[in-house]
Amino acid sequence: MVGDPYMRLMSSIPEQRSGFDARPDEGRMTTHASLQDFVDRHERLFILTGAGCSTHSGIPDYRDAEGQWKRVQPVTYQAFMGEEQTRRRYWARSLIGWRLMRQAEPNNAHRALARLEAAGRTELLLTQNVDRLHQAAGSSQVIDLHGRIDRVRCMDCEARSPRVELQEDLSRLNPGWRDLDAAEAPDGDADLEGADFSSFLVPTCRRCGGLVKPDVVFFGENVPRDRVDAAFRHLDKADAVLIVGSSLMVYSGFRFVQKAADLGKPVAAINLGRTRADGLLTLKVEQSCEEALAFLL
């Protein structure tokens, strides 16, 4: 590929050979020289990212190295839609947690993947994250599998509005909560255990007065079918799959690795700890996402 910008980039970077875990006796795992070798061999990558891609941007993740929950599981769709007290608790915590999400900036893992796309080596970047940091880093061929936290959806009239507008309404209606100090939690949440949420006021849709919800897929809620179908169409066109910072414990992401394995497409993963797909991997790199992808920068 004479003149390919990616090949010029790769030829100038020393080969990365450390930090990978290749065990031929475990499932489909086979030996590759490095993650750089895996990327170099496959021209059209389907990339699936998870929370581990954003931890160096200051956004906490959900699971530990064994794939277990680090905290109480997030609110479910059914509880949010059916219980006023759950909505009060959610939005009170979000009023504080949004400060972190709004200030978060892309890290070198996001930048490395954006550079890979710019070199023409990406079929799609499918992210389980809702923080939009891939787009902020320059990636454009992105599907936000679980939606986006910077937007709010009215469940009655379907209007979408910026999250910053709701933050204004939350702050105006609940001035005593705005400056509370709390530890940050994943996806714009904050730990406010023991607080009395009964007096917290939840804004309604500015257009119709309906119930508002973050424009993200909650646990217990289905990912929109058209979003899933679009991702599968891109997977069909890809040469290989690269998992970046996901344990794949949630089926909404794991199903794409299952499909890739059924199609005979090689799968590599960067993750600190166990993944649900360990038995399906061609290569596993147990490093931070920034460290593992540094050869692209």
PDB file of C-alpha atoms in Angstrom:
ATOM      1  CA  MET A   1       0.000   0.000   0.000  1.00  0.00           C
ATOM      2  CA  VAL A   2       2.410   2.638  -1.198  1.00  0.00           C
ATOM      3  CA  GLY A   3       1.373   6.090  -0.082  1.00  0.00           C
ATOM      4  CA  ASP A   4      -1.118   4.853   2.547  1.00  0.00           C
ATOM      5  CA  PRO A   5      -0.853   7.351   5.476  1.00  0.00           C
ATOM      6  CA  TYR A   6      -1.389   4.560   7.992  1.00  0.00           C
ATOM      7  CA  MET A   7       1.509   2.516   6.597  1.00  0.00           C
ATOM      8  CA  ARG A   8       3.774   5.556   6.713  1.00  0.00           C
ATOM      9  CA  LEU A   9       2.700   6.049  10.317  1.00  0.00           C
ATOM     10  CA  MET A  10       3.356   2.409  11.249  1.00  0.00           C
ATOM     11  CA  SER A  11       6.773   2.252   9.579  1.00  0.00           C
ATOM     12  CA  SER A  12       8.052   5.060  11.787  1.00  0.00           C
ATOM     13  CA  ILE A  13       7.068   3.499  15.115  1.00  0.00           C
ATOM     14  CA  PRO A  14       9.024   0.809  17.000  1.00  0.00           C
ATOM     15  CA  GLU A  15       7.188  -2.506  17.242  1.00  0.00           C
ATOM     16  CA  GLN A  16       5.285  -3.025  20.479  1.00  0.00           C
ATOM     17  CA  ARG A  17       5.869  -6.466  21.965  1.00  0.00           C
ATOM     18  CA  SER A  18       5.065  -6.290  25.657  1.00  0.00           C
ATOM     19  CA  GLY A  19       1.915  -6.455  27.746  1.00  0.00           C
ATOM     20  CA  PHE A  20      -0.117  -8.970  25.763  1.00  0.00           C
ATOM     21  CA  ASP A  21      -1.545 -12.266  26.900  1.00  0.00           C
ATOM     22  CA  ALA A  22      -1.540 -14.974  24.231  1.00  0.00           C
ATOM     23  CA  ARG A  23      -2.339 -18.484  25.422  1.00  0.00           C
ATOM     24  CA  PRO A  24      -2.939 -20.983  22.592  1.00  0.00           C
ATOM     25  CA  ASP A  25      -4.516 -23.487  24.982  1.00  0.00           C
ATOM     26  CA  GLU A  26      -7.337 -21.143  26.004  1.00  0.00           C
ATOM     27  CA  GLY A  27     -10.233 -21.139  23.535  1.00  0.00           C
ATOM     28  CA  ARG A  28      -9.367 -19.436  20.246  1.00  0.00           C
ATOM     29  CA  MET A  29      -6.368 -17.504  21.602  1.00  0.00           C
ATOM     30  CA  THR A  30      -3.390 -17.562  19.229  1.00  0.00           C
ATOM     31  CA  THR A  31      -0.046 -15.824  19.261  1.00  0.00           C
ATOM     32  CA  HIS A  32       0.435 -12.478  17.523  1.00  0.00           C
ATOM     33  CA  ALA A  33       3.650 -10.503  17.835  1.00  0.00           C
ATOM     34  CA  SER A  34       1.771  -7.514  19.273  1.00  0.00           C
ATOM     35  CA  LEU A  35      -1.349  -5.401  19.071  1.00  0.00           C
ATOM     36  CA  GLN A  36       0.452  -3.355  16.439  1.00  0.00           C
ATOM     37  CA  ASP A  37       0.855  -6.534  14.388  1.00  0.00           C
ATOM     38  CA  PHE A  38      -2.878  -7.301  14.745  1.00  0.00           C
ATOM     39  CA  VAL A  39      -3.871  -3.804  13.608  1.00  0.00           C
ATOM     40  CA  ASP A  40      -1.360  -3.868  10.753  1.00  0.00           C
ATOM     41  CA  ARG A  41      -2.750  -7.168   9.405  1.00  0.00           C
ATOM     42  CA  HIS A  42      -6.390  -6.004   9.221  1.00  0.00           C
ATOM     43  CA  GLU A  43      -7.346  -3.068   7.028  1.00  0.00           C
ATOM     44  CA  ARG A  44     -10.934  -2.492   8.189  1.00  0.00           C
ATOM     45  CA  LEU A  45     -11.406  -2.684  11.937  1.00  0.00           C
ATOM     46  CA  PHE A  46     -14.718  -2.810  13.749  1.00  0.00           C
ATOM     47  CA  ILE A  47     -13.854  -1.151  17.071  1.00  0.00           C
ATOM     48  CA  LEU A  48     -16.004  -1.600  20.184  1.00  0.00           C
ATOM     49  CA  THR A  49     -15.146   0.582  23.180  1.00  0.00           C
ATOM     50  CA  GLY A  50     -16.238   0.552  26.800  1.00  0.00           C
ATOM     51  CA  ALA A  51     -15.758   2.372  30.085  1.00  0.00           C
ATOM     52  CA  GLY A  52     -12.051   1.534  30.292  1.00  0.00           C
ATOM     53  CA  CYS A  53     -11.452   3.852  27.353  1.00  0.00           C
ATOM     54  CA  SER A  54     -12.619   6.870  29.387  1.00  0.00           C
ATOM     55  CA  THR A  55     -11.242   6.185  32.873  1.00  0.00           C
ATOM     56  CA  HIS A  56      -8.109   8.257  32.149  1.00  0.00           C
ATOM     57  CA  SER A  57     -10.463  11.152  31.383  1.00  0.00           C
ATOM     58  CA  GLY A  58     -11.626  10.976  34.991  1.00  0.00           C
ATOM     59  CA  ILE A  59     -14.883   9.090  34.428  1.00  0.00           C
ATOM     60  CA  PRO A  60     -15.209   6.108  36.798  1.00  0.00           C
ATOM     61  CA  ASP A  61     -16.032   2.651  35.424  1.00  0.00           C
ATOM     62  CA  TYR A  62     -18.572   0.130  36.663  1.00  0.00           C
ATOM     63  CA  ARG A  63     -16.673  -3.144  37.062  1.00  0.00           C
ATOM     64  CA  ASP A  64     -13.535  -4.552  38.643  1.00  0.00           C
ATOM     65  CA  ALA A  65     -10.870  -6.766  37.063  1.00  0.00           C
ATOM     66  CA  GLU A  66     -13.105  -9.825  37.504  1.00  0.00           C
ATOM     67  CA  GLY A  67     -16.025  -8.165  35.754  1.00  0.00           C
ATOM     68  CA  GLN A  68     -17.999  -7.738  38.985  1.00  0.00           C
ATOM     69  CA  TRP A  69     -19.896  -4.593  39.995  1.00  0.00           C
ATOM     70  CA  LYS A  70     -17.847  -2.104  42.014  1.00  0.00           C
ATOM     71  CA  ARG A  71     -20.997  -0.494  43.427  1.00  0.00           C
ATOM     72  CA  VAL A  72     -24.756  -0.936  43.561  1.00  0.00           C
ATOM     73  CA  GLN A  73     -26.085  -1.582  40.069  1.00  0.00           C
ATOM     74  CA  PRO A  74     -27.377   1.484  38.179  1.00  0.00           C
ATOM     75  CA  VAL A  75     -31.035   2.429  38.174  1.00  0.00           C
ATOM     76  CA  THR A  76     -33.189   0.376  35.828  1.00  0.00           C
ATOM     77  CA  TYR A  77     -35.477   1.715  33.138  1.00  0.00           C
ATOM     78  CA  GLN A  78     -38.490   0.180  34.849  1.00  0.00           C
ATOM     79  CA  ALA A  79     -37.742   1.862  38.191  1.00  0.00           C
ATOM     80  CA  PHE A  80     -37.015   5.237  36.601  1.00  0.00           C
ATOM     81  CA  MET A  81     -40.225   5.235  34.570  1.00  0.00           C
ATOM     82  CA  GLY A  82     -42.439   3.795  37.306  1.00  0.00           C
ATOM     83  CA  GLU A  83     -41.284   5.444  40.541  1.00  0.00           C
ATOM     84  CA  GLU A  84     -41.267   9.180  41.264  1.00  0.00           C
ATOM     85  CA  GLN A  85     -38.874   8.692  44.180  1.00  0.00           C
ATOM     86  CA  THR A  86     -36.396   6.938  41.883  1.00  0.00           C
ATOM     87  CA  ARG A  87     -36.524   9.871  39.449  1.00  0.00           C
ATOM     88  CA  ARG A  88     -35.934  12.326  42.289  1.00  0.00           C
ATOM     89  CA  ARG A  89     -32.946  10.329  43.483  1.00  0.00           C
ATOM     90  CA  TYR A  90     -31.537   9.982  39.975  1.00  0.00           C
ATOM     91  CA  TRP A  91     -31.768  13.670  39.077  1.00  0.00           C
ATOM     92  CA  ALA A  92     -30.471  14.860  42.457  1.00  0.00           C
ATOM     93  CA  ARG A  93     -27.348  12.761  42.002  1.00  0.00           C
ATOM     94  CA  SER A  94     -27.078  13.777  38.359  1.00  0.00           C
ATOM     95  CA  LEU A  95     -27.265  17.473  39.274  1.00  0.00           C
ATOM     96  CA  ILE A  96     -23.913  17.029  41.025  1.00  0.00           C
ATOM     97  CA  GLY A  97     -22.378  14.335  38.811  1.00  0.00           C
ATOM     98  CA  TRP A  98     -22.975  16.260  35.588  1.00  0.00           C
ATOM     99  CA  ARG A  99     -20.209  18.677  36.530  1.00  0.00           C
ATOM    100  CA  LEU A 100     -17.614  15.932  35.972  1.00  0.00           C
ATOM    101  CA  MET A 101     -19.144  14.713  32.721  1.00  0.00           C
ATOM    102  CA  ARG A 102     -19.335  18.205  31.286  1.00  0.00           C
ATOM    103  CA  GLN A 103     -15.662  18.916  32.061  1.00  0.00           C
ATOM    104  CA  ALA A 104     -14.245  15.576  30.863  1.00  0.00           C
ATOM    105  CA  GLU A 105     -11.855  15.737  27.910  1.00  0.00           C
ATOM    106  CA  PRO A 106     -10.581  13.049  25.516  1.00  0.00           C
ATOM    107  CA  ASN A 107      -7.461  11.146  26.511  1.00  0.00           C
ATOM    108  CA  ASN A 108      -4.796   9.570  24.318  1.00  0.00           C
ATOM    109  CA  ALA A 109      -6.839   6.409  23.801  1.00  0.00           C
ATOM    110  CA  HIS A 110      -9.611   8.463  22.176  1.00  0.00           C
ATOM    111  CA  ARG A 111      -7.024  10.359  20.127  1.00  0.00           C
ATOM    112  CA  ALA A 112      -5.311   7.163  18.981  1.00  0.00           C
ATOM    113  CA  LEU A 113      -8.595   5.727  17.694  1.00  0.00           C
ATOM    114  CA  ALA A 114      -9.420   8.988  15.937  1.00  0.00           C
ATOM    115  CA  ARG A 115      -6.041   8.846  14.225  1.00  0.00           C
ATOM    116  CA  LEU A 116      -6.717   5.268  13.127  1.00  0.00           C
ATOM    117  CA  GLU A 117      -9.970   6.422  11.523  1.00  0.00           C
ATOM    118  CA  ALA A 118      -8.200   9.333   9.829  1.00  0.00           C
ATOM    119  CA  ALA A 119      -5.767   6.827   8.298  1.00  0.00           C
ATOM    120  CA  GLY A 120      -8.712   4.973   6.727  1.00  0.00           C
ATOM    121  CA  ARG A 121      -8.381   1.836   8.843  1.00  0.00           C
ATOM    122  CA  THR A 122     -11.709   1.918  10.689  1.00  0.00           C
ATOM    123  CA  GLU A 123     -14.969   0.428   9.448  1.00  0.00           C
ATOM    124  CA  LEU A 124     -16.869   1.665  12.519  1.00  0.00           C
ATOM    125  CA  LEU A 125     -16.317   2.739  16.096  1.00  0.00           C
ATOM    126  CA  LEU A 126     -19.174   1.356  18.186  1.00  0.00           C
ATOM    127  CA  THR A 127     -19.045   2.706  21.726  1.00  0.00           C
ATOM    128  CA  GLN A 128     -20.881   1.575  24.830  1.00  0.00           C
ATOM    129  CA  ASN A 129     -19.922   4.884  26.444  1.00  0.00           C
ATOM    130  CA  VAL A 130     -22.339   7.799  26.560  1.00  0.00           C
ATOM    131  CA  ASP A 131     -19.756  10.557  27.139  1.00  0.00           C
ATOM    132  CA  ARG A 132     -19.203  11.572  23.443  1.00  0.00           C
ATOM    133  CA  LEU A 133     -15.437  11.764  24.024  1.00  0.00           C
ATOM    134  CA  HIS A 134     -14.709   9.862  20.809  1.00  0.00           C
ATOM    135  CA  GLN A 135     -16.430  12.584  18.820  1.00  0.00           C
ATOM    136  CA  ALA A 136     -14.618  15.265  20.811  1.00  0.00           C
ATOM    137  CA  ALA A 137     -11.314  13.588  19.875  1.00  0.00           C
ATOM    138  CA  GLY A 138     -12.174  13.727  16.167  1.00  0.00           C
ATOM    139  CA  SER A 139     -13.820  10.376  15.390  1.00  0.00           C
ATOM    140  CA  SER A 140     -16.835  10.717  13.083  1.00  0.00           C
ATOM    141  CA  GLN A 141     -17.721   7.129  12.092  1.00  0.00           C
ATOM    142  CA  VAL A 142     -19.276   6.441  15.500  1.00  0.00           C
ATOM    143  CA  ILE A 143     -22.436   4.764  16.723  1.00  0.00           C
ATOM    144  CA  ASP A 144     -23.345   5.555  20.345  1.00  0.00           C
ATOM    145  CA  LEU A 145     -24.792   2.144  21.196  1.00  0.00           C
ATOM    146  CA  HIS A 146     -26.181   3.223  24.564  1.00  0.00           C
ATOM    147  CA  GLY A 147     -27.057   6.794  23.591  1.00  0.00           C
ATOM    148  CA  ARG A 148     -25.587  10.085  24.789  1.00  0.00           C
ATOM    149  CA  ILE A 149     -25.627  11.690  28.222  1.00  0.00           C
ATOM    150  CA  ASP A 150     -25.359  15.243  26.842  1.00  0.00           C
ATOM    151  CA  ARG A 151     -28.970  15.086  25.652  1.00  0.00           C
ATOM    152  CA  VAL A 152     -32.361  14.691  27.344  1.00  0.00           C
ATOM    153  CA  ARG A 153     -35.412  13.011  25.842  1.00  0.00           C
ATOM    154  CA  CYS A 154     -39.057  13.708  26.640  1.00  0.00           C
ATOM    155  CA  MET A 155     -40.829  10.370  26.975  1.00  0.00           C
ATOM    156  CA  ASP A 156     -44.144  11.971  25.982  1.00  0.00           C
ATOM    157  CA  CYS A 157     -43.487  14.219  22.967  1.00  0.00           C
ATOM    158  CA  GLU A 158     -40.066  12.706  22.018  1.00  0.00           C
ATOM    159  CA  ALA A 159     -38.377  16.126  21.954  1.00  0.00           C
ATOM    160  CA  ARG A 160     -34.596  16.066  22.464  1.00  0.00           C
ATOM    161  CA  SER A 161     -32.898  18.937  24.271  1.00  0.00           C
ATOM    162  CA  PRO A 162     -29.389  19.679  25.570  1.00  0.00           C
ATOM    163  CA  ARG A 163     -28.551  18.368  29.028  1.00  0.00           C
ATOM    164  CA  VAL A 164     -27.215  21.819  29.952  1.00  0.00           C
ATOM    165  CA  GLU A 165     -30.766  23.189  29.717  1.00  0.00           C
ATOM    166  CA  LEU A 166     -32.014  20.631  32.195  1.00  0.00           C
ATOM    167  CA  GLN A 167     -29.068  21.441  34.473  1.00  0.00           C
ATOM    168  CA  GLU A 168     -30.283  25.045  34.533  1.00  0.00           C
ATOM    169  CA  ASP A 169     -33.782  23.906  35.497  1.00  0.00           C
ATOM    170  CA  LEU A 170     -32.488  21.484  38.143  1.00  0.00           C
ATOM    171  CA  SER A 171     -30.323  24.199  39.700  1.00  0.00           C
ATOM    172  CA  ARG A 172     -33.117  26.783  39.670  1.00  0.00           C
ATOM    173  CA  LEU A 173     -35.639  24.456  41.295  1.00  0.00           C
ATOM    174  CA  ASN A 174     -33.184  22.986  43.840  1.00  0.00           C
ATOM    175  CA  PRO A 175     -30.694  25.736  44.810  1.00  0.00           C
ATOM    176  CA  GLY A 176     -29.708  24.034  48.049  1.00  0.00           C
ATOM    177  CA  TRP A 177     -28.462  20.925  46.234  1.00  0.00           C
ATOM    178  CA  ARG A 178     -26.341  22.488  43.534  1.00  0.00           C
ATOM    179  CA  ASP A 179     -23.131  22.930  45.519  1.00  0.00           C
ATOM    180  CA  LEU A 180     -23.231  19.728  47.569  1.00  0.00           C
ATOM    181  CA  ASP A 181     -20.001  17.769  47.577  1.00  0.00           C
ATOM    182  CA  ALA A 182     -20.142  14.085  46.604  1.00  0.00           C
ATOM    183  CA  ALA A 183     -17.907  11.431  45.120  1.00  0.00           C
ATOM    184  CA  GLU A 184     -18.275  10.992  41.370  1.00  0.00           C
ATOM    185  CA  ALA A 185     -19.787   7.794  39.974  1.00  0.00           C
ATOM    186  CA  PRO A 186     -20.007   6.441  36.400  1.00  0.00           C
ATOM    187  CA  ASP A 187     -21.956   8.219  33.648  1.00  0.00           C
ATOM    188  CA  GLY A 188     -22.601  11.504  35.417  1.00  0.00           C
ATOM    189  CA  ASP A 189     -23.843   9.971  38.654  1.00  0.00           C
ATOM    190  CA  ALA A 190     -22.687  10.956  42.163  1.00  0.00           C
ATOM    191  CA  ASP A 191     -22.785   9.192  45.523  1.00  0.00           C
ATOM    192  CA  LEU A 192     -25.352  10.839  47.796  1.00  0.00           C
ATOM    193  CA  GLU A 193     -26.170   7.923  50.069  1.00  0.00           C
ATOM    194  CA  GLY A 194     -28.325   8.763  53.072  1.00  0.00           C
ATOM    195  CA  ALA A 195     -29.784  11.952  51.569  1.00  0.00           C
ATOM    196  CA  ASP A 196     -33.508  12.673  51.787  1.00  0.00           C
ATOM    197  CA  PHE A 197     -34.740  13.121  48.209  1.00  0.00           C
ATOM    198  CA  SER A 198     -38.420  13.631  49.059  1.00  0.00           C
ATOM    199  CA  SER A 199     -38.268  17.415  48.597  1.00  0.00           C
ATOM    200  CA  PHE A 200     -36.190  17.378  45.405  1.00  0.00           C
ATOM    201  CA  LEU A 201     -38.057  18.872  42.450  1.00  0.00           C
ATOM    202  CA  VAL A 202     -37.720  17.214  39.028  1.00  0.00           C
ATOM    203  CA  PRO A 203     -38.187  19.456  35.969  1.00  0.00           C
ATOM    204  CA  THR A 204     -40.560  18.482  33.197  1.00  0.00           C
ATOM    205  CA  CYS A 205     -40.259  18.914  29.453  1.00  0.00           C
ATOM    206  CA  ARG A 206     -40.111  22.602  28.501  1.00  0.00           C
ATOM    207  CA  ARG A 207     -42.255  21.871  25.437  1.00  0.00           C
ATOM    208  CA  CYS A 208     -45.086  19.683  26.741  1.00  0.00           C
ATOM    209  CA  GLY A 209     -44.588  19.226  30.485  1.00  0.00           C
ATOM    210  CA  GLY A 210     -43.878  15.521  30.076  1.00  0.00           C
ATOM    211  CA  LEU A 211     -41.483  13.175  31.844  1.00  0.00           C
ATOM    212  CA  VAL A 212     -37.842  13.662  30.864  1.00  0.00           C
ATOM    213  CA  LYS A 213     -35.113  11.032  30.819  1.00  0.00           C
ATOM    214  CA  PRO A 214     -31.458  11.082  29.767  1.00  0.00           C
ATOM    215  CA  ASP A 215     -31.192  10.079  26.108  1.00  0.00           C
ATOM    216  CA  VAL A 216     -29.310   6.926  27.108  1.00  0.00           C
ATOM    217  CA  VAL A 217     -30.237   3.261  27.289  1.00  0.00           C
ATOM    218  CA  PHE A 218     -30.815   2.319  30.923  1.00  0.00           C
ATOM    219  CA  PHE A 219     -30.324  -1.173  32.295  1.00  0.00           C
ATOM    220  CA  GLY A 220     -33.469  -3.124  31.479  1.00  0.00           C
ATOM    221  CA  GLU A 221     -34.135  -1.005  28.379  1.00  0.00           C
ATOM    222  CA  ASN A 222     -33.667  -2.190  24.798  1.00  0.00           C
ATOM    223  CA  VAL A 223     -31.125  -0.635  22.463  1.00  0.00           C
ATOM    224  CA  PRO A 224     -33.045   0.791  19.459  1.00  0.00           C
ATOM    225  CA  ARG A 225     -33.258  -1.851  16.730  1.00  0.00           C
ATOM    226  CA  ASP A 226     -32.089   0.427  13.921  1.00  0.00           C
ATOM    227  CA  ARG A 227     -28.918   1.222  15.887  1.00  0.00           C
ATOM    228  CA  VAL A 228     -28.139  -2.476  16.369  1.00  0.00           C
ATOM    229  CA  ASP A 229     -28.878  -3.334  12.740  1.00  0.00           C
ATOM    230  CA  ALA A 230     -26.599  -0.550  11.489  1.00  0.00           C
ATOM    231  CA  ALA A 231     -23.757  -1.836  13.672  1.00  0.00           C
ATOM    232  CA  PHE A 232     -24.187  -5.386  12.382  1.00  0.00           C
ATOM    233  CA  ARG A 233     -24.050  -4.145   8.781  1.00  0.00           C
ATOM    234  CA  HIS A 234     -20.690  -2.533   9.513  1.00  0.00           C
ATOM    235  CA  LEU A 235     -19.482  -5.690  11.251  1.00  0.00           C
ATOM    236  CA  ASP A 236     -20.191  -7.676   8.083  1.00  0.00           C
ATOM    237  CA  LYS A 237     -17.848  -5.371   6.134  1.00  0.00           C
ATOM    238  CA  ALA A 238     -15.025  -5.436   8.699  1.00  0.00           C
ATOM    239  CA  ASP A 239     -11.905  -7.618   8.559  1.00  0.00           C
ATOM    240  CA  ALA A 240     -11.474  -7.918  12.327  1.00  0.00           C
ATOM    241  CA  VAL A 241     -12.759  -6.653  15.671  1.00  0.00           C
ATOM    242  CA  LEU A 242     -10.859  -4.652  18.277  1.00  0.00           C
ATOM    243  CA  ILE A 243     -12.315  -4.353  21.785  1.00  0.00           C
ATOM    244  CA  VAL A 244     -11.010  -1.357  23.743  1.00  0.00           C
ATOM    245  CA  GLY A 245     -11.689  -1.118  27.475  1.00  0.00           C
ATOM    246  CA  SER A 246     -14.759  -3.330  27.843  1.00  0.00           C
ATOM    247  CA  SER A 247     -15.384  -6.440  29.913  1.00  0.00           C
ATOM    248  CA  LEU A 248     -18.319  -7.206  27.566  1.00  0.00           C
ATOM    249  CA  MET A 249     -20.390  -8.370  30.524  1.00  0.00           C
ATOM    250  CA  VAL A 250     -23.432  -6.600  29.056  1.00  0.00           C
ATOM    251  CA  TYR A 251     -24.989  -8.603  26.226  1.00  0.00           C
ATOM    252  CA  SER A 252     -25.679  -5.499  24.110  1.00  0.00           C
ATOM    253  CA  GLY A 253     -21.946  -5.355  23.376  1.00  0.00           C
ATOM    254  CA  PHE A 254     -21.014  -9.017  23.699  1.00  0.00           C
ATOM    255  CA  ARG A 255     -23.356 -10.061  20.868  1.00  0.00           C
ATOM    256  CA  PHE A 256     -21.120  -8.323  18.328  1.00  0.00           C
ATOM    257  CA  VAL A 257     -18.149 -10.427  19.411  1.00  0.00           C
ATOM    258  CA  GLN A 258     -20.296 -13.559  19.230  1.00  0.00           C
ATOM    259  CA  LYS A 259     -21.296 -12.640  15.686  1.00  0.00           C
ATOM    260  CA  ALA A 260     -17.693 -11.912  14.697  1.00  0.00           C
ATOM    261  CA  ALA A 261     -16.632 -15.317  16.002  1.00  0.00           C
ATOM    262  CA  ASP A 262     -19.461 -16.994  14.044  1.00  0.00           C
ATOM    263  CA  LEU A 263     -18.219 -15.219  10.903  1.00  0.00           C
ATOM    264  CA  GLY A 264     -14.643 -16.313  11.528  1.00  0.00           C
ATOM    265  CA  LYS A 265     -13.375 -12.767  12.070  1.00  0.00           C
ATOM    266  CA  PRO A 266     -10.387 -12.403  14.440  1.00  0.00           C
ATOM    267  CA  VAL A 267     -11.011 -10.489  17.672  1.00  0.00           C
ATOM    268  CA  ALA A 268      -8.447  -8.676  19.829  1.00  0.00           C
ATOM    269  CA  ALA A 269      -9.194  -7.048  23.184  1.00  0.00           C
ATOM    270  CA  ILE A 270      -7.512  -4.439  25.351  1.00  0.00           C
ATOM    271  CA  ASN A 271      -8.791  -4.776  28.902  1.00  0.00           C
ATOM    272  CA  LEU A 272      -7.388  -4.805  32.410  1.00  0.00           C
ATOM    273  CA  GLY A 273      -8.961  -8.019  33.643  1.00  0.00           C
ATOM    274  CA  ARG A 274     -11.401 -10.682  32.566  1.00  0.00           C
ATOM    275  CA  THR A 275     -13.836 -10.261  29.701  1.00  0.00           C
ATOM    276  CA  ARG A 276     -16.914 -12.279  28.859  1.00  0.00           C
ATOM    277  CA  ALA A 277     -15.331 -13.073  25.483  1.00  0.00           C
ATOM    278  CA  ASP A 278     -11.944 -14.384  26.646  1.00  0.00           C
ATOM    279  CA  GLY A 279     -12.591 -17.743  25.008  1.00  0.00           C
ATOM    280  CA  LEU A 280     -13.280 -16.082  21.646  1.00  0.00           C
ATOM    281  CA  LEU A 281     -10.222 -13.845  21.461  1.00  0.00           C
ATOM    282  CA  THR A 282      -7.327 -14.059  19.047  1.00  0.00           C
ATOM    283  CA  LEU A 283      -5.271 -11.652  21.152  1.00  0.00           C
ATOM    284  CA  LYS A 284      -5.666 -10.096  24.583  1.00  0.00           C
ATOM    285  CA  VAL A 285      -3.685  -7.074  25.789  1.00  0.00           C
ATOM    286  CA  GLU A 286      -3.817  -6.484  29.532  1.00  0.00           C
ATOM    287  CA  GLN A 287      -2.750  -2.843  29.642  1.00  0.00           C
ATOM    288  CA  SER A 288      -4.511   0.478  30.021  1.00  0.00           C
ATOM    289  CA  CYS A 289      -6.101   1.620  26.775  1.00  0.00           C
ATOM    290  CA  GLU A 290      -3.786   4.622  26.531  1.00  0.00           C
ATOM    291  CA  GLU A 291      -0.681   2.486  26.978  1.00  0.00           C
ATOM    292  CA  ALA A 292      -1.783  -0.233  24.572  1.00  0.00           C
ATOM    293  CA  LEU A 293      -2.702   2.223  21.798  1.00  0.00           C
ATOM    294  CA  ALA A 294       0.309   4.517  22.237  1.00  0.00           C
ATOM    295  CA  PHE A 295       1.942   3.137  19.070  1.00  0.00           C
ATOM    296  CA  LEU A 296      -0.714   4.966  17.030  1.00  0.00           C
ATOM    297  CA  LEU A 297       0.305   8.402  18.321  1.00  0.00           C
TER     298      LEU A 297
END
